[in-house]
Coordinates of C-alpha atoms in Angstrom, one line a residue:
Chain V
M1 CA -2.1 31.8 -18.1
R2 CA 1.6 30.4 -18.0
E3 CA 1.5 32.4 -14.6
A4 CA -1.8 31.4 -13.8
F5 CA -1.0 27.3 -14.8
R6 CA 2.0 28.2 -11.7
D7 CA -0.9 29.5 -9.5
E8 CA -2.9 26.2 -10.2
L9 CA 0.1 24.3 -9.4
A10 CA 1.0 26.1 -6.2
A11 CA -2.7 25.6 -4.6
L12 CA -1.6 21.7 -5.9
S13 CA 1.0 21.9 -3.6
G14 CA -0.4 23.7 -0.4
Q15 CA -3.8 21.2 -1.4
L16 CA -1.3 17.7 -1.2
A17 CA 0.5 20.0 2.3
E18 CA -3.5 20.4 3.9
M19 CA -4.4 16.7 2.8
C20 CA -1.0 15.3 4.7
G21 CA -1.8 17.3 7.1
L22 CA -4.5 15.3 7.9
A23 CA -3.3 12.3 8.1
V24 CA -0.8 13.7 10.2
S25 CA -3.4 15.3 12.6
A26 CA -5.3 11.0 12.2
M27 CA -2.2 9.5 13.4
E28 CA -2.1 11.5 16.5
R29 CA -5.2 10.9 17.5
A30 CA -5.4 7.4 16.7
T31 CA -1.9 7.1 18.9
R32 CA -3.6 8.8 21.8
A33 CA -6.5 7.5 21.1
L34 CA -4.7 3.7 21.3
L35 CA -2.6 4.4 24.4
E36 CA -5.8 6.1 26.4
C37 CA -8.6 3.7 25.6
D38 CA -10.0 6.6 24.2
L39 CA -13.7 5.6 22.3
S40 CA -14.7 8.3 21.1
L41 CA -11.2 9.9 19.5
A42 CA -10.8 6.5 18.0
E43 CA -14.0 6.9 16.7
E44 CA -13.8 10.7 15.7
V45 CA -10.4 9.2 13.1
I46 CA -12.2 6.6 11.5
D47 CA -15.7 9.4 11.0
D48 CA -13.3 11.7 9.7
H49 CA -11.0 9.6 7.6
E50 CA -14.2 10.8 4.8
C51 CA -12.1 14.0 4.4
I52 CA -9.3 12.5 4.0
A53 CA -10.4 10.0 0.7
D54 CA -12.5 13.2 0.0
R55 CA -9.6 15.4 -0.7
N56 CA -7.6 12.4 -2.8
R57 CA -10.1 12.4 -5.1
R58 CA -9.8 16.5 -5.5
I59 CA -6.7 16.3 -5.6
E60 CA -6.5 13.8 -8.3
E61 CA -9.1 15.2 -10.3
A62 CA -7.4 18.6 -10.4
A63 CA -4.5 17.1 -11.6
F64 CA -6.2 15.3 -14.4
R65 CA -7.9 18.4 -14.7
L66 CA -4.6 20.3 -15.9
L67 CA -3.0 17.6 -17.7
V68 CA -5.1 18.4 -19.8
L69 CA -5.5 21.7 -19.6
Q70 CA -1.9 22.3 -19.5
Q71 CA -0.6 19.6 -21.8
P72 CA 2.5 20.4 -18.9
V73 CA 6.5 19.3 -19.6
A74 CA 9.4 18.5 -18.1
S75 CA 9.2 19.5 -14.5
E76 CA 5.7 21.1 -14.1
L77 CA 4.4 17.4 -16.0
R78 CA 7.1 15.5 -13.4
L79 CA 4.9 17.8 -10.2
V80 CA 1.8 17.2 -11.6
V81 CA 2.7 13.0 -12.1
A82 CA 3.9 13.1 -8.8
S83 CA 0.9 14.9 -6.5
M84 CA -1.5 11.6 -8.2
H85 CA 1.3 9.3 -6.6
I86 CA 2.0 11.3 -3.4
A87 CA -2.5 12.4 -3.3
A88 CA -2.4 8.3 -3.2
D89 CA 0.4 7.9 -0.2
V90 CA -1.8 10.2 1.9
D91 CA -4.6 8.4 2.2
R92 CA -3.3 5.1 2.1
M93 CA -1.4 7.5 5.5
G94 CA -5.0 8.2 6.7
A95 CA -6.6 4.6 5.9
L96 CA -3.8 3.0 8.2
A97 CA -4.4 6.0 11.4
V98 CA -8.3 4.4 10.9
H99 CA -6.1 1.0 10.7
V100 CA -5.0 1.6 14.7
A101 CA -7.7 3.1 15.4
S102 CA -10.3 0.8 14.7
V103 CA -7.7 -1.5 16.9
A104 CA -8.1 1.0 20.0
R105 CA -12.7 0.6 19.0
L106 CA -12.4 -4.0 18.9
R107 CA -10.6 -3.8 22.1
H108 CA -12.6 -1.3 24.4
P109 CA -13.0 -0.7 27.7
E110 CA -10.0 -3.0 27.5
C111 CA -6.3 -1.0 26.9
A112 CA -5.2 -3.7 23.3
V113 CA -1.7 -2.6 24.2
P114 CA -0.2 -4.0 27.3
D115 CA 1.6 -1.9 29.4
E116 CA 4.8 -3.9 28.1
V117 CA 5.0 -2.4 25.0
R118 CA 3.2 0.4 25.9
A119 CA 6.4 2.6 25.6
S120 CA 7.0 1.7 22.6
F121 CA 4.1 2.5 20.9
A122 CA 3.7 5.7 22.1
E123 CA 8.0 5.8 20.6
M124 CA 6.7 4.8 17.0
G125 CA 3.5 7.2 17.1
A126 CA 5.6 9.6 18.2
Q127 CA 8.3 9.4 15.5
S128 CA 5.2 8.4 12.8
V129 CA 3.7 11.4 13.1
Q130 CA 7.0 13.3 13.1
L131 CA 8.0 11.8 9.9
A132 CA 3.9 12.6 8.2
R133 CA 5.0 16.4 9.2
T134 CA 7.8 16.2 8.0
A135 CA 6.8 15.3 4.9
Q136 CA 4.4 17.8 4.9
E137 CA 7.1 20.4 5.3
V138 CA 8.9 18.7 2.1
L139 CA 5.3 19.2 -0.4
L140 CA 5.5 22.8 0.9
S141 CA 9.8 23.5 0.6
R142 CA 10.5 21.5 -2.2
D143 CA 13.2 20.1 -1.1
P144 CA 14.8 17.0 -2.6
D145 CA 17.9 17.4 0.8
A146 CA 15.6 17.4 3.6
A147 CA 12.7 15.2 1.2
A148 CA 15.6 12.7 1.0
R149 CA 16.5 12.7 5.1
L150 CA 13.6 11.2 5.6
R151 CA 14.2 7.8 4.5
D152 CA 17.3 8.0 7.3
E153 CA 14.5 9.1 9.8
D154 CA 12.9 6.2 8.6
D155 CA 14.8 3.7 10.5
A156 CA 14.5 5.3 13.8
V157 CA 11.2 3.7 12.8
D158 CA 12.3 0.0 12.2
I159 CA 14.4 -0.7 15.1
E160 CA 11.3 0.5 17.2
H161 CA 9.2 -2.0 15.1
R162 CA 12.3 -4.5 15.3
H163 CA 12.6 -4.2 19.1
L164 CA 8.5 -4.4 19.4
F165 CA 9.0 -7.8 17.9
T166 CA 12.0 -8.6 20.2
L167 CA 9.4 -7.9 22.8
L168 CA 7.1 -9.8 21.4
L169 CA 8.6 -13.3 20.7
D170 CA 10.5 -13.3 24.3
R171 CA 9.2 -16.0 26.5
N172 CA 8.5 -14.1 29.0
W173 CA 5.0 -12.7 26.8
H174 CA 2.0 -13.4 28.9
D175 CA -0.3 -11.6 27.3
G176 CA -2.0 -14.2 25.4
V177 CA -2.3 -14.9 21.4
C178 CA -5.2 -12.5 20.7
S179 CA -3.1 -9.6 21.9
A180 CA -0.2 -10.6 20.1
V181 CA -2.0 -10.5 17.7
D182 CA -3.6 -7.0 18.3
V183 CA 0.3 -5.8 18.9
A184 CA 2.2 -7.7 15.3
L185 CA -0.5 -5.7 13.3
L186 CA -1.1 -2.8 15.1
G187 CA 3.1 -2.7 14.5
R188 CA 2.6 -3.2 10.9
Y189 CA 0.1 -0.3 11.0
Y190 CA 2.9 2.8 12.0
E191 CA 5.6 0.8 10.0
R192 CA 3.3 0.7 7.0
F193 CA 2.4 4.4 8.2
A194 CA 6.6 6.0 7.9
D195 CA 7.5 4.3 4.3
H196 CA 4.7 6.4 2.6
A197 CA 6.0 9.3 4.4
V198 CA 9.2 8.1 3.3
E199 CA 7.6 8.0 -0.7
I200 CA 6.6 11.0 -0.4
G201 CA 10.1 11.9 -0.2
K202 CA 11.4 9.9 -3.4
R203 CA 9.1 11.8 -5.1
V204 CA 9.2 15.1 -4.3
V205 CA 13.3 14.2 -4.5
F206 CA 12.3 13.4 -8.2
E207 CA 10.1 16.4 -9.5
A208 CA 12.9 18.0 -7.9
T209 CA 16.2 15.6 -10.3
G210 CA 13.8 14.0 -13.1
G211 CA 15.5 11.0 -12.3
L212 CA 13.6 8.0 -11.5
P213 CA 13.2 7.1 -7.0
V214 CA 15.9 4.0 -7.5
Y215 CA 15.5 2.5 -3.7
K216 CA 12.7 0.3 -3.6
K217 CA 11.9 -0.8 0.4
L218 CA 10.0 -4.1 0.7
A219 CA 8.0 -3.7 3.7
Chain C
M1 CA 1.7 9.7 -35.3
R2 CA -1.1 8.6 -33.7
E3 CA -0.8 4.7 -35.6
A4 CA 2.3 4.5 -34.0
F5 CA 1.3 6.3 -30.8
R6 CA -2.1 3.8 -30.8
D7 CA 1.1 1.2 -30.8
E8 CA 2.8 2.3 -27.8
L9 CA -0.7 2.5 -26.1
A10 CA -1.0 -0.7 -26.2
A11 CA 2.1 -2.2 -26.1
L12 CA 2.4 0.0 -22.4
S13 CA -1.3 -2.8 -21.5
G14 CA 1.1 -5.4 -22.2
Q15 CA 4.2 -4.7 -20.6
L16 CA 1.2 -3.9 -17.3
A17 CA 0.2 -7.2 -18.0
E18 CA 2.7 -9.2 -18.4
M19 CA 3.8 -7.8 -15.6
C20 CA 0.7 -8.3 -13.3
G21 CA 2.1 -12.6 -14.7
L22 CA 5.2 -11.6 -12.8
A23 CA 3.1 -11.1 -9.6
V24 CA 0.8 -14.0 -10.7
S25 CA 3.4 -16.5 -10.7
A26 CA 5.3 -14.6 -7.8
M27 CA 2.0 -15.3 -5.2
E28 CA 1.6 -19.2 -6.3
R29 CA 5.3 -19.9 -5.8
A30 CA 5.6 -18.3 -2.3
T31 CA 2.4 -20.0 -1.2
R32 CA 4.3 -23.2 -2.4
A33 CA 6.5 -22.8 -0.7
L34 CA 5.2 -21.7 2.3
L35 CA 2.6 -24.8 2.3
E36 CA 5.6 -27.4 1.1
C37 CA 8.7 -25.5 3.5
D38 CA 10.3 -25.0 0.2
L39 CA 13.6 -22.9 0.7
S40 CA 14.6 -22.7 -2.5
L41 CA 11.0 -21.7 -3.8
A42 CA 10.7 -18.9 -1.5
E43 CA 14.7 -17.3 -2.6
E44 CA 13.2 -17.9 -5.9
V45 CA 10.4 -15.8 -5.6
I46 CA 12.8 -13.6 -3.0
D47 CA 15.7 -13.2 -6.2
D48 CA 13.0 -12.5 -9.2
H49 CA 11.5 -9.2 -7.3
E50 CA 13.6 -7.2 -8.7
C51 CA 12.0 -8.1 -12.0
I52 CA 9.3 -6.4 -11.2
A53 CA 10.2 -3.8 -9.2
D54 CA 12.1 -3.1 -12.9
R55 CA 9.1 -3.0 -14.5
N56 CA 7.8 -0.6 -12.7
R57 CA 10.2 1.7 -14.1
R58 CA 10.2 0.7 -17.5
I59 CA 6.2 1.2 -17.4
E60 CA 6.3 4.8 -15.1
E61 CA 9.4 5.5 -17.9
A62 CA 7.1 4.9 -20.6
A63 CA 4.5 6.6 -19.5
F64 CA 6.0 9.7 -18.5
R65 CA 7.5 9.8 -22.2
L66 CA 3.9 9.2 -23.6
L67 CA 3.0 12.3 -21.9
V68 CA 5.6 14.3 -23.2
L69 CA 5.9 13.1 -26.9
Q70 CA 2.0 13.1 -27.5
Q71 CA 0.7 15.1 -25.0
P72 CA -3.1 12.9 -25.0
V73 CA -6.3 13.9 -23.8
A74 CA -9.0 12.0 -23.0
S75 CA -9.5 8.7 -23.0
E76 CA -6.1 7.8 -24.1
L77 CA -4.7 9.7 -21.4
R78 CA -6.5 8.0 -18.5
L79 CA -5.3 5.2 -20.2
V80 CA -1.8 6.7 -20.0
V81 CA -2.3 8.1 -16.0
A82 CA -4.3 4.9 -15.2
S83 CA -1.3 2.7 -16.3
M84 CA 1.6 4.6 -13.8
H85 CA -1.0 3.6 -10.8
I86 CA -1.6 -0.3 -11.8
A87 CA 2.1 -0.3 -12.6
A88 CA 2.3 0.8 -8.8
D89 CA -0.4 -1.2 -7.4
V90 CA 1.9 -4.6 -9.1
D91 CA 4.6 -4.2 -7.7
R92 CA 3.1 -3.8 -4.1
M93 CA 2.1 -7.1 -5.1
G94 CA 4.7 -8.3 -5.8
A95 CA 6.9 -7.1 -2.5
L96 CA 3.4 -8.8 -0.9
A97 CA 4.8 -12.3 -2.1
V98 CA 8.2 -11.4 -1.3
H99 CA 6.9 -11.4 2.5
V100 CA 5.1 -14.3 2.6
A101 CA 8.3 -16.1 1.1
S102 CA 10.5 -14.2 3.4
V103 CA 8.0 -15.5 6.8
A104 CA 8.4 -19.8 4.9
R105 CA 12.4 -18.6 4.7
L106 CA 12.5 -17.5 8.6
R107 CA 10.7 -20.4 9.9
H108 CA 12.6 -23.2 7.3
P109 CA 13.0 -25.7 8.5
E110 CA 9.9 -25.6 10.2
C111 CA 6.5 -24.5 8.4
A112 CA 5.5 -21.5 9.5
V113 CA 1.7 -22.5 8.7
P114 CA 0.9 -24.4 10.9
D115 CA -2.0 -27.8 10.7
E116 CA -4.6 -26.2 11.2
V117 CA -5.1 -23.0 9.5
R118 CA -3.0 -25.2 6.2
A119 CA -6.5 -25.8 4.2
S120 CA -7.1 -21.9 4.9
F121 CA -4.1 -20.1 3.6
A122 CA -4.0 -23.1 0.8
E123 CA -7.8 -21.5 -0.4
M124 CA -6.5 -18.0 0.3
G125 CA -3.6 -18.3 -2.2
A126 CA -5.7 -20.0 -4.7
Q127 CA -8.3 -16.7 -3.9
S128 CA -5.6 -15.3 -4.4
V129 CA -3.7 -15.6 -7.2
Q130 CA -7.6 -16.1 -9.2
L131 CA -7.5 -12.7 -8.9
A132 CA -4.9 -11.5 -9.9
R133 CA -4.9 -13.6 -13.0
T134 CA -8.5 -12.3 -13.8
A135 CA -7.4 -8.7 -13.2
Q136 CA -4.2 -9.5 -15.9
E137 CA -7.1 -10.9 -18.3
V138 CA -8.6 -7.3 -17.9
L139 CA -5.5 -5.5 -18.4
L140 CA -5.6 -6.9 -21.8
S141 CA -8.7 -7.3 -22.8
R142 CA -10.3 -3.7 -21.4
D143 CA -13.4 -5.1 -19.6
P144 CA -15.2 -3.1 -17.3
D145 CA -17.6 -5.5 -16.2
A146 CA -15.0 -7.9 -15.7
A147 CA -12.7 -5.6 -14.1
A148 CA -15.7 -4.6 -11.8
R149 CA -16.8 -8.0 -11.2
L150 CA -13.3 -8.2 -9.0
R151 CA -14.3 -6.3 -6.4
D152 CA -17.1 -8.6 -6.0
E153 CA -14.8 -12.0 -5.7
D154 CA -12.0 -10.0 -3.5
D155 CA -15.2 -11.3 -0.8
A156 CA -13.9 -14.7 -1.1
V157 CA -11.0 -14.3 0.2
D158 CA -12.0 -11.5 3.4
I159 CA -14.5 -14.7 4.6
E160 CA -11.3 -16.6 4.2
H161 CA -9.5 -13.9 6.1
R162 CA -12.0 -13.7 8.9
H163 CA -12.7 -17.4 9.3
L164 CA -9.2 -17.5 9.6
F165 CA -9.0 -15.0 12.8
T166 CA -11.5 -16.9 14.1
L167 CA -9.4 -19.7 14.4
L168 CA -6.4 -17.9 15.7
L169 CA -8.4 -16.4 18.0
D170 CA -9.9 -19.3 19.3
R171 CA -9.2 -20.5 23.2
N172 CA -8.2 -24.2 22.1
W173 CA -5.1 -22.5 19.1
H174 CA -1.7 -24.0 20.8
D175 CA 0.6 -23.3 18.9
G176 CA 1.9 -20.4 20.9
V177 CA 2.5 -16.9 20.0
C178 CA 5.0 -16.4 17.3
S179 CA 3.4 -19.6 15.3
A180 CA 0.0 -16.1 15.9
V181 CA 1.8 -14.1 15.2
D182 CA 3.1 -15.4 11.7
V183 CA -0.4 -16.5 10.8
A184 CA -2.0 -12.7 11.2
L185 CA 0.5 -11.0 9.6
L186 CA 0.6 -13.7 6.0
G187 CA -3.3 -13.5 6.7
R188 CA -2.7 -9.8 6.4
Y189 CA -0.3 -10.3 3.0
Y190 CA -3.4 -12.3 1.5
E191 CA -5.6 -9.5 1.9
R192 CA -3.5 -6.9 0.4
F193 CA -2.7 -8.6 -2.6
A194 CA -6.1 -9.6 -3.2
D195 CA -6.9 -5.8 -2.4
H196 CA -5.2 -4.5 -4.6
A197 CA -6.0 -6.9 -7.5
V198 CA -9.6 -4.9 -7.6
E199 CA -8.0 -1.5 -7.4
I200 CA -6.6 -2.9 -11.0
G201 CA -9.3 -3.1 -11.6
K202 CA -11.1 0.0 -10.3
R203 CA -8.4 1.8 -12.5
V204 CA -9.3 -0.1 -15.7
V205 CA -13.4 1.1 -15.1
F206 CA -12.3 4.0 -14.6
E207 CA -10.5 4.6 -18.0
A208 CA -13.2 3.2 -19.2
T209 CA -16.2 4.8 -18.3
G210 CA -14.1 8.0 -17.2
G211 CA -15.7 8.7 -13.9
L212 CA -13.4 8.2 -10.5
P213 CA -13.8 5.2 -9.1
V214 CA -15.9 5.9 -5.7
Y215 CA -15.6 2.8 -3.4
K216 CA -12.3 2.8 -1.2
K217 CA -11.9 -0.3 1.3
L218 CA -9.9 0.6 4.3
A219 CA -8.0 -3.1 4.1

């Protein structure tokens, strides 16, 4: 029985990592759709979100079933509880990728991102996707040190995000209000996406150590 | 023993409602700080957030302890699991109120909100605070019908939010890019605050009915 339970726990981790992989792919494609003004790619990301939402529901159901049937304690209970929180984080990451794709779609055939902030979005997109990929690996390795490092890696996203606002609020911004609003909201979506990857790391540390996560970022 | 457990569950609901009351107060004061350019009120909201974050930790610990010690099943298990999700939602609501207060502080002694969108923010502020207040009541009454109505009430916030963007993207916007960026992000904070109140309603419905929440808004 316990062995079957451990198998179910491992399966749950596998499902989480797979779900996180879907969010990685969604943000990667959303960024490409944004930078290359690719309408069909943007629509693909938007349509695919139902898959991520469905995974969230299934993981929550599976975790709930484990709580009812196995009444886990200690580290196993922490793992089950953390899984529900992590699935919710990944679901939000998917939703944020959809927001990016939606802006790309809304402005098509124009490009939502003016030339002067293009490099900044390419950078933030790459950093965010990389963070999510690390979160995905950590969901399988359960390595608390790698999980804790996600927080440090997020600093690069925050620096790029601040740089974006410097460009945006510069007196030389000539792309108008509509474009400035798009850029500000897009920046926020990337920043939040990366924050959720950090939250996943925090949960993995919690599982491994039993300590409640203590740091909190007000993003 | 079971009676003691029921008392603990009731206490948990009480703590959640109290925590939600803190978020109501935070957003109410943040809105006042924003509209009246009140620096000390803005700083008060920012300083007070630690209280909300601390409640989140304590509720999560209490819920975890109940899972370990009481191994609840059925509706009681749903209640404990939902409590953890709800505490996380309320924590985000508090963080979003801090964001509003931070914009007010950043622009002081100027007012972050230009006259032409002032009424819009007053409206969105009142609606969001009212939604959070309903969520707080629902946490005590556990009335699934009232909880489900939160979603309909959120429509008013969405309508006002869209109206705000109409004003912002109008050709007559003369307040410049910096102000437009503030207004766009502020609008987003209110919209997300209200969404979290809706999420709380969804969780209460889930507890009452045992059905997993099916609607999902990509905000």
